[in-house]
């Protein structure tokens, strides 16, 4: 091991942040580029299932809350693209990888949002699962990523509460509204558990990421925390989680839960989920429709810089 690597390791051991200009092992850089860009893509693609409901929100209040939430996700995406850029990858490259289907994003966004209650279930469960991951990332070893996560987490906790508030309102409503809320929870519960990724035994990147302190907890640890947090919350709603094996285990002091359908997860990652094609088509269309904005911005920047030069 050379001196640079020793120095890098000693910083990690001392809980010091690695900054953009610091030396880092190539694998550390690559892992972060993959993780941060996937995270950014997930924020951007994640705007689609909810964006679809902005025009159909049941009141002006709900519409403005949902609009703000979806805008936040767009902001998270841009923020994270900036963090990834500090590692030497270009924005164009990352966006191109997303649009051509080369890059991954969270598989959860390949499920459809079919009723208004889905806005509640997505906020409560999907943003809730995201927070579990992201609170840990506030202490990740790469400085620009850790700092981005601090702000993002504050907004995510608002997202989760607004989702829970939708479900709470529906749960106190008519029989049809209660059924709609339960149906949304039934459809989003298992995909939310999949958001933590494969079980520790199957996870390929986990060990190295833990050693580099990119991650601070394993997939299964985070998933367990999420299950333990969700059970009392669903009880307050007077609704249930769709898992007959869900049961408090007094020895482990955690809830036991049923087997996740990993075939479904793998199938979606391969591109065969209900909305994979739809999501990519929507992103490509948005990119194409925005071409004139990029051209205009480039022309404006050029005009300004040549005007500045002629004054000089
Ligand atoms: Fe977000
Ligand atoms: Fe969110």
CSV table of C-alpha atoms and ligand atoms in Angstrom, one decimal, residues 69 73 76 127 156 159, ligand 2:
chain,number,residue,atom,x,y,z
A,69,UNK,CA,-43.0,18.1,-2.9
A,73,UNK,CA,-37.5,16.1,-5.7
A,76,UNK,CA,-32.7,16.9,-4.9
A,127,UNK,CA,-40.1,8.7,1.2
A,156,UNK,CA,-37.7,14.3,2.9
A,159,UNK,CA,-42.5,14.5,2.3
B,2,LIG,FE1,-39.0,12.9,-1.2
